[in-house]
mmCIF file of C-alpha atoms in Angstrom:
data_model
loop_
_atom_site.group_PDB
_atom_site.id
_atom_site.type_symbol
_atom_site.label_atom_id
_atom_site.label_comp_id
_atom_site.label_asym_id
_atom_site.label_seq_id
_atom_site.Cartn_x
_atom_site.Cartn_y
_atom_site.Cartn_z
ATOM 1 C CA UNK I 6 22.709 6.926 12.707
ATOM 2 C CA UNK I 7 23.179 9.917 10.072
ATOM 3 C CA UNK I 8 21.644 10.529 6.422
ATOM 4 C CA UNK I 9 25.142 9.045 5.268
ATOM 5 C CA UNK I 10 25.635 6.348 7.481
ATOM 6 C CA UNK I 11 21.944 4.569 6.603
ATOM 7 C CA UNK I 12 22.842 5.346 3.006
ATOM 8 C CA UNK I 13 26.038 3.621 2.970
ATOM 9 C CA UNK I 14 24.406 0.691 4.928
ATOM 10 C CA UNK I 15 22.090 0.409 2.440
ATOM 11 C CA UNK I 16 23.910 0.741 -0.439
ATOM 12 C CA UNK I 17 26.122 -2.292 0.890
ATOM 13 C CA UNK I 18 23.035 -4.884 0.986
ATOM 14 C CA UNK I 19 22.363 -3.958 -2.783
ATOM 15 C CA UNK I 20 22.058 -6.548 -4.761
ATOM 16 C CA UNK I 21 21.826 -6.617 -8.930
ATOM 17 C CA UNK I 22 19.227 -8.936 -9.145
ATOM 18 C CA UNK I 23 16.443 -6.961 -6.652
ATOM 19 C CA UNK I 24 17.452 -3.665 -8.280
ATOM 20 C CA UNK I 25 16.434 -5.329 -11.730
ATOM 21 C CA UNK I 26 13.076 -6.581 -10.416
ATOM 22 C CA UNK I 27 12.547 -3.126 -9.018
ATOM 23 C CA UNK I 28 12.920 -1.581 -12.539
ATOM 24 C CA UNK I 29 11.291 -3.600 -13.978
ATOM 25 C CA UNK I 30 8.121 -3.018 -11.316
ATOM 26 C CA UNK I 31 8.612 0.647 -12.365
ATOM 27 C CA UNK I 32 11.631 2.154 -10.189
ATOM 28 C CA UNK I 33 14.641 3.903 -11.641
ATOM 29 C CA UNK I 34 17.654 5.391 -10.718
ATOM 30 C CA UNK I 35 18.778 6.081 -7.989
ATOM 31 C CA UNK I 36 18.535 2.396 -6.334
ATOM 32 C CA UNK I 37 20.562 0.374 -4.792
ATOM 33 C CA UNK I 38 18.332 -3.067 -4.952
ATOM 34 C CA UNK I 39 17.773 -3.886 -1.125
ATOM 35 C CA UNK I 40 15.507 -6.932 -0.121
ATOM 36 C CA UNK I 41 13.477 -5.448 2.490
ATOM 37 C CA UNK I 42 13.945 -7.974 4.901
ATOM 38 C CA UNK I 43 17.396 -6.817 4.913
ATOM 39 C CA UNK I 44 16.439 -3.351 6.194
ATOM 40 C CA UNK I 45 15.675 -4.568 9.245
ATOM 41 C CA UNK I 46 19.411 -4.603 11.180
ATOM 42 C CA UNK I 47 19.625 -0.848 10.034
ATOM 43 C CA UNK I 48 16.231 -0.413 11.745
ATOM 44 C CA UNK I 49 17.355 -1.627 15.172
ATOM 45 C CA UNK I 50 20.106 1.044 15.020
ATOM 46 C CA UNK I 51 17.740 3.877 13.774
ATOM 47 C CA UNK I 52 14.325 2.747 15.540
ATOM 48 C CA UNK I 53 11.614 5.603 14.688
ATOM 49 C CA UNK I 54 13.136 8.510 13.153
ATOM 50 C CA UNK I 55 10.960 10.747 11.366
ATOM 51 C CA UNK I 56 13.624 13.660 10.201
ATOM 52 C CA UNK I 57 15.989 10.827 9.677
ATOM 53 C CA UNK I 58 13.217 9.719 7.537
ATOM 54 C CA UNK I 59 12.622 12.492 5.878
ATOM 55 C CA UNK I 60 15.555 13.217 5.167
ATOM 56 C CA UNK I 61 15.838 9.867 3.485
ATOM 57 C CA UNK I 62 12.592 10.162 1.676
ATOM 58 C CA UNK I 63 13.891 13.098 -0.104
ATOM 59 C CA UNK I 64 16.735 11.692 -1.783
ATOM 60 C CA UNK I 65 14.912 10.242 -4.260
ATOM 61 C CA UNK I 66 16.531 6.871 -4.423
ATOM 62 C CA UNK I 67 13.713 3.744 -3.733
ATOM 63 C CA UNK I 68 15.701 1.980 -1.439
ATOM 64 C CA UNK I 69 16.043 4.996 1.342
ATOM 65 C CA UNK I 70 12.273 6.229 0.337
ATOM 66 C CA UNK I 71 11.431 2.722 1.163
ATOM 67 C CA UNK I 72 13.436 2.634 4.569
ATOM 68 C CA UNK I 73 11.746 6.114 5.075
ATOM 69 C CA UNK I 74 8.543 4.647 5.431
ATOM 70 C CA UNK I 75 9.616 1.722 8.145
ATOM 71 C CA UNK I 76 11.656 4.407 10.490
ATOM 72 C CA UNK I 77 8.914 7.232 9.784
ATOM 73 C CA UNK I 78 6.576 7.971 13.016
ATOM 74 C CA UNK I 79 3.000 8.117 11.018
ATOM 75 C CA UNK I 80 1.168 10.618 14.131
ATOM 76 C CA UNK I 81 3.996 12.700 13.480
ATOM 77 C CA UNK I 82 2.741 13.170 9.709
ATOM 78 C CA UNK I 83 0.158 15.709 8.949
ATOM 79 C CA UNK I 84 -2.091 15.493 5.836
ATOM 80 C CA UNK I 85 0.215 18.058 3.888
ATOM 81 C CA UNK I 86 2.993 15.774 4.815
ATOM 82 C CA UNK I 87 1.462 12.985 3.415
ATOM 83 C CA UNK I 88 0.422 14.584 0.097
ATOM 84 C CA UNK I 89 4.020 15.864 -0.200
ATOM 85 C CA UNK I 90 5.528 12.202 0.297
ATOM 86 C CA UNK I 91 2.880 10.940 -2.791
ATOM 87 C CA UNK I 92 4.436 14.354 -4.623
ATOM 88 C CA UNK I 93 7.548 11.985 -4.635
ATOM 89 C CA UNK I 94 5.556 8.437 -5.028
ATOM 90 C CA UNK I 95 6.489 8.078 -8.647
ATOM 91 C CA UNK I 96 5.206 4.528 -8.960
ATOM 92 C CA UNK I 97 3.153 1.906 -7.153
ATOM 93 C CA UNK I 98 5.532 0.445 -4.770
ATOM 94 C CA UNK I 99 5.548 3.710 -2.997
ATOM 95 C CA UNK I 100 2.525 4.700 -3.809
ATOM 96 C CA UNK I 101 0.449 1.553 -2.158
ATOM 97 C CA UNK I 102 3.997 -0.439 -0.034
ATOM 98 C CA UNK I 103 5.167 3.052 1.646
ATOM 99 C CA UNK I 104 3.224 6.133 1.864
ATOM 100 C CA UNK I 105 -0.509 4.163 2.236
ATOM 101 C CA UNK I 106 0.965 1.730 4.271
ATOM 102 C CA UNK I 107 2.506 4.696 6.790
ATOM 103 C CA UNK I 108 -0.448 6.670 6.821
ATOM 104 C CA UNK I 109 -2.584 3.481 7.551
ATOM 105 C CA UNK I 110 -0.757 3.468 10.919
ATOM 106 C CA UNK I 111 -1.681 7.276 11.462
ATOM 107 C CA UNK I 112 -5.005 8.991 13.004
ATOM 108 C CA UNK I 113 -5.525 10.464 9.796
ATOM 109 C CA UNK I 114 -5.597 7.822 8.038
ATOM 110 C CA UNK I 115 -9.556 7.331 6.602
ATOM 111 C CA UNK I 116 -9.794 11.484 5.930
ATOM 112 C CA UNK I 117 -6.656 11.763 3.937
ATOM 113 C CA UNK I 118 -7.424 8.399 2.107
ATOM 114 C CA UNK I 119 -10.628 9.343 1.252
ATOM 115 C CA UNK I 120 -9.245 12.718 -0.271
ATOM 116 C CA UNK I 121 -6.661 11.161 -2.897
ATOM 117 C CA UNK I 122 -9.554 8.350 -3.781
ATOM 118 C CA UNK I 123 -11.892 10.973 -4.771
ATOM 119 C CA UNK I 124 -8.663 13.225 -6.298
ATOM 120 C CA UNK I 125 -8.543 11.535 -10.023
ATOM 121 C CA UNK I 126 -5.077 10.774 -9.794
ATOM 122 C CA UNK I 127 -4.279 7.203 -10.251
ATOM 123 C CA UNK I 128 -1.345 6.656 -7.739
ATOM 124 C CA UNK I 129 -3.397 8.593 -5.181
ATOM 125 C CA UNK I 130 -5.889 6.658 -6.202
ATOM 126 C CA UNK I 131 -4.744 3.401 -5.939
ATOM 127 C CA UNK I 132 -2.822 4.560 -2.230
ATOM 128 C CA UNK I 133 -6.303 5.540 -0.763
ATOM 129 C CA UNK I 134 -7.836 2.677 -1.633
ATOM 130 C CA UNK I 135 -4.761 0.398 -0.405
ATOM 131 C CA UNK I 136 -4.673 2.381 2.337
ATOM 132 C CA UNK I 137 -8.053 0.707 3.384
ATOM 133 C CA UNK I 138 -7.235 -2.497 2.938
ATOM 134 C CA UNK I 139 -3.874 -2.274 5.339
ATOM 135 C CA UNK I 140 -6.581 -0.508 7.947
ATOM 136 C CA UNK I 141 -9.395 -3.391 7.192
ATOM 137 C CA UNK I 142 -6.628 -6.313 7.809
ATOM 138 C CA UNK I 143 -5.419 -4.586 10.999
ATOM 139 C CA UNK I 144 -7.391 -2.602 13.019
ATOM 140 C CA UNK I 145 -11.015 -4.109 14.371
ATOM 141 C CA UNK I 146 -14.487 -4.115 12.748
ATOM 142 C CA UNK I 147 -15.564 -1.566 15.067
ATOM 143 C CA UNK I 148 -13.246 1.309 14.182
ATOM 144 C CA UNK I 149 -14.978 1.392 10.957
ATOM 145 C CA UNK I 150 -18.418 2.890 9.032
ATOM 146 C CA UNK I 151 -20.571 0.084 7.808
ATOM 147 C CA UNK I 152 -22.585 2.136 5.447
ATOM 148 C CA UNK I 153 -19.134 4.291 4.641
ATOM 149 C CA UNK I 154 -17.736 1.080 3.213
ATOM 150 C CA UNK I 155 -20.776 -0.363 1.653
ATOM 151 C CA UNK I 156 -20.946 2.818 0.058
ATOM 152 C CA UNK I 157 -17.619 2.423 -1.244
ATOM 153 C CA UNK I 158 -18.182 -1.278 -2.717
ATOM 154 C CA UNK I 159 -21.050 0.007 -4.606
ATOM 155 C CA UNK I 160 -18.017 2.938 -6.039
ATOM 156 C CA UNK I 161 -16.395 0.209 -6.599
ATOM 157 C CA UNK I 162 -18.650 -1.939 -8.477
ATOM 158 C CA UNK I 163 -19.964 1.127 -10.790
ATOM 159 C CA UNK I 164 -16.168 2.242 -11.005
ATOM 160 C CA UNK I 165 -13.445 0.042 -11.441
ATOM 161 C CA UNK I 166 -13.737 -1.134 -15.205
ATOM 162 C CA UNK I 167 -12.922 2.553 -16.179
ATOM 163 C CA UNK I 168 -10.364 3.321 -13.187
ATOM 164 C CA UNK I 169 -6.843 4.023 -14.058
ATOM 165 C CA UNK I 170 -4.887 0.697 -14.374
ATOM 166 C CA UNK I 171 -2.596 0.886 -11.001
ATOM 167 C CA UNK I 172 -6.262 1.985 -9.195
ATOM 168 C CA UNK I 173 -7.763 -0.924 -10.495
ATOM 169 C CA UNK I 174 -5.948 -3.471 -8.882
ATOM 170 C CA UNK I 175 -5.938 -1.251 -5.619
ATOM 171 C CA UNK I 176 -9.994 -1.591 -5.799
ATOM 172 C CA UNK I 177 -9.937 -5.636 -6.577
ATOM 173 C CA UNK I 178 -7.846 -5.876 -3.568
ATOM 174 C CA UNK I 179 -10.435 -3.448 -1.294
ATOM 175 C CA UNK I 180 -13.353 -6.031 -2.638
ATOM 176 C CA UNK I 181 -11.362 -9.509 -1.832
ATOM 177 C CA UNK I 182 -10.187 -6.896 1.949
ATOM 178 C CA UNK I 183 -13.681 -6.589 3.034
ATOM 179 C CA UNK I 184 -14.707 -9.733 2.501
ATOM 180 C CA UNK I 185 -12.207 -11.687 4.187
ATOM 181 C CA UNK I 186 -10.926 -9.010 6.605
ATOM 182 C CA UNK I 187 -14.539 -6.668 7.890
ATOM 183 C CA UNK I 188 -17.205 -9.553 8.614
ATOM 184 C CA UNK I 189 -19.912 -7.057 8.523
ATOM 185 C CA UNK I 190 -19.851 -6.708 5.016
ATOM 186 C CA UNK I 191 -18.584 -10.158 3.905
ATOM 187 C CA UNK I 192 -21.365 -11.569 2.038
ATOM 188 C CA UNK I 193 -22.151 -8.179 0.353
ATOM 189 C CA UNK I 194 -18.105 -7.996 -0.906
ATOM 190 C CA UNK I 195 -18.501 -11.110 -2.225
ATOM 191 C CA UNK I 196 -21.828 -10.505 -3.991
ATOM 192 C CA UNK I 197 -20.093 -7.219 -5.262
ATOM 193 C CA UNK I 198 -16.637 -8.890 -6.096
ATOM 194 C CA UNK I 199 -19.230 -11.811 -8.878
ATOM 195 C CA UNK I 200 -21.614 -8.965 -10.400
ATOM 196 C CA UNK I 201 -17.943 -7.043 -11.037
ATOM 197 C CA UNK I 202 -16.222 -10.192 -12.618
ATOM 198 C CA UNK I 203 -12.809 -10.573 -14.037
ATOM 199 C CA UNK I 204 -11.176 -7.282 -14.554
ATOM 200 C CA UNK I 205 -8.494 -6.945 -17.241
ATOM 201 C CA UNK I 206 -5.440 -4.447 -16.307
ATOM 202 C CA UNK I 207 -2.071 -3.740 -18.290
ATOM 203 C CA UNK I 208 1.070 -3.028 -17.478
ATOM 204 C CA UNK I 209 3.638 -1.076 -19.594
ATOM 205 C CA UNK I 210 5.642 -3.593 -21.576
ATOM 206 C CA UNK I 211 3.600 -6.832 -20.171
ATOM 207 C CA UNK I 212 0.647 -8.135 -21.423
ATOM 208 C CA UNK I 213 -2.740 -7.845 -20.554
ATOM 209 C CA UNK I 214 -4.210 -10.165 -17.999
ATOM 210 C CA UNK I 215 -7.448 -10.679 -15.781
ATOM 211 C CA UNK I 216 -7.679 -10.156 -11.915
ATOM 212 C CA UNK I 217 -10.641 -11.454 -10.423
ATOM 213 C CA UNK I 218 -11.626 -10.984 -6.135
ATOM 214 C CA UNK I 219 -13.926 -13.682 -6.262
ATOM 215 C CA UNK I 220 -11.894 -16.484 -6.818
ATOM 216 C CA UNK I 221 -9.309 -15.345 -4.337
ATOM 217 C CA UNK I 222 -12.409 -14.623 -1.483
ATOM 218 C CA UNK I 223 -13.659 -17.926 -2.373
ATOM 219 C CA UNK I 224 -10.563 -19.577 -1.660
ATOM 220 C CA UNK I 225 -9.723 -17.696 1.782
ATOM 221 C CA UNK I 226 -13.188 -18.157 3.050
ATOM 222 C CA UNK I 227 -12.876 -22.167 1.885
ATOM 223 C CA UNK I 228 -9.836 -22.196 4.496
ATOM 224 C CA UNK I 229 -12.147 -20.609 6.944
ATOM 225 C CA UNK I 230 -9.861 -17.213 7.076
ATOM 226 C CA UNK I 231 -13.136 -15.286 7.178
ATOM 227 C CA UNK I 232 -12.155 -12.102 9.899
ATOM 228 C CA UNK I 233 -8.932 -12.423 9.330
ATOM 229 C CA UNK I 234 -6.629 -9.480 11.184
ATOM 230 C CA UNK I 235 -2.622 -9.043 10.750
ATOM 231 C CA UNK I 236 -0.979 -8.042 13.905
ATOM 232 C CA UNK I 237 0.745 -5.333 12.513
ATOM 233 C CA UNK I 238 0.439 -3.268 9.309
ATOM 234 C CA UNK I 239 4.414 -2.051 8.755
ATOM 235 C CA UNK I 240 7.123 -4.246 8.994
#
């Protein structure tokens, strides 16, 4: 399949109600309001295609940026690449649901992270850090720095009250990660995730609520989900 085939695919599984939640989570036009789970005929046809998914990446509308990241081939990607697709990550959805989830599947996927966590930018930010949590829920205990990511809970802990709002809830989730997904450091997470406490974030236009890892870690580790790994980190 072509740029203008996939588009026209896509733009025939819009639906008006998904492209209204989408705004509403912070995309704009263009859109076309696919349900992900309808991508994934269109995928069979295109299988991995990174120009094809570059090319689609660059139009700008969240539907084909989306599709980019499912059909993109993440080795393929170099760290320039990556910081160019976050260039055109204008909210969190690609932020954190395409470009971190990509580059979670790539080699380079702990050095670049690390780079737009320490970067001051929030959607970088909040990508690095969700970046770690697709790695920590997928890829084994042993692939990973135990004093690297203690280090980082303590960031965390000192941190994430004055974080950017989108890079707040990115952190929460890296706390409530660890401690369900890396056993290692499961009882310090949870330590961390009580001594941080309920951490209030705002959205544009909503109010201000609460998020709190604890009571989510408690409940997962209740169920006995302690180690938890997903099979595969894209759809």
């Amino acid at each position: 399949m072509n740029l203008e085939e996939v588009m026209q695919e896509l733009e025939a599984l819009g639906k008006e109600r998904m492209k209204k939640m989408y705004i509403s989570n912070g995309a704009h036009e263009p859109l076309f309001g696919v349900a992900t789970g309808a991508m994934k005929p269109i995928f069979k046809k295109t299988k991995i295609n990174q120009p094809l998914a570059e090319q689609l990446y660059a139009t700008g509308n969240y539907d084909a940026m989306y599709f980019a990241g499912i059909i993109a081939d993440p080795n393929a990607m170099t760290a320039a690449d990556y910081d160019r697709w976050m260039d055109g990550a204008y909210f969190y959805m690609l932020s954190d649901f395409v470009v971190s989830v990509t580059l979670a599947e790539a080699d380079i996927a702990q050095e670049v992270a690390d780079k737009w966590i320490a970067s001051g930018d929030e959607l970088r930010m909040s990508a690095g850090w969700s970046c770690y949590c697709w790695l920590l829920g997928n890829r084994k205990d042993s692939e990973f720095d135990e004093t690297k990511l203690a280090n980082m809970l303590e960031l965390v802990k000192n941190t994430i009250h004055d974080a950017p709002e989108r890079t707040k809830y990115s952190m929460n989730n890296f706390m409530y990660t660890v401690a369900i997904s890396y056993v290692p450091l499961h009882e310090k997470a949870t330590e961390i995730a009580e001594s941080v406490g309920p951490v209030e974030v705002s959205k544009v236009k909503k109010p201000t609520k609460l998020i709190h890892a604890l009571a989510n870690i408690q409940k997962e580790t209740a169920k006995g989900r302690v180690g938890f790994k997903r099979r595969h980190v894209r759809c």
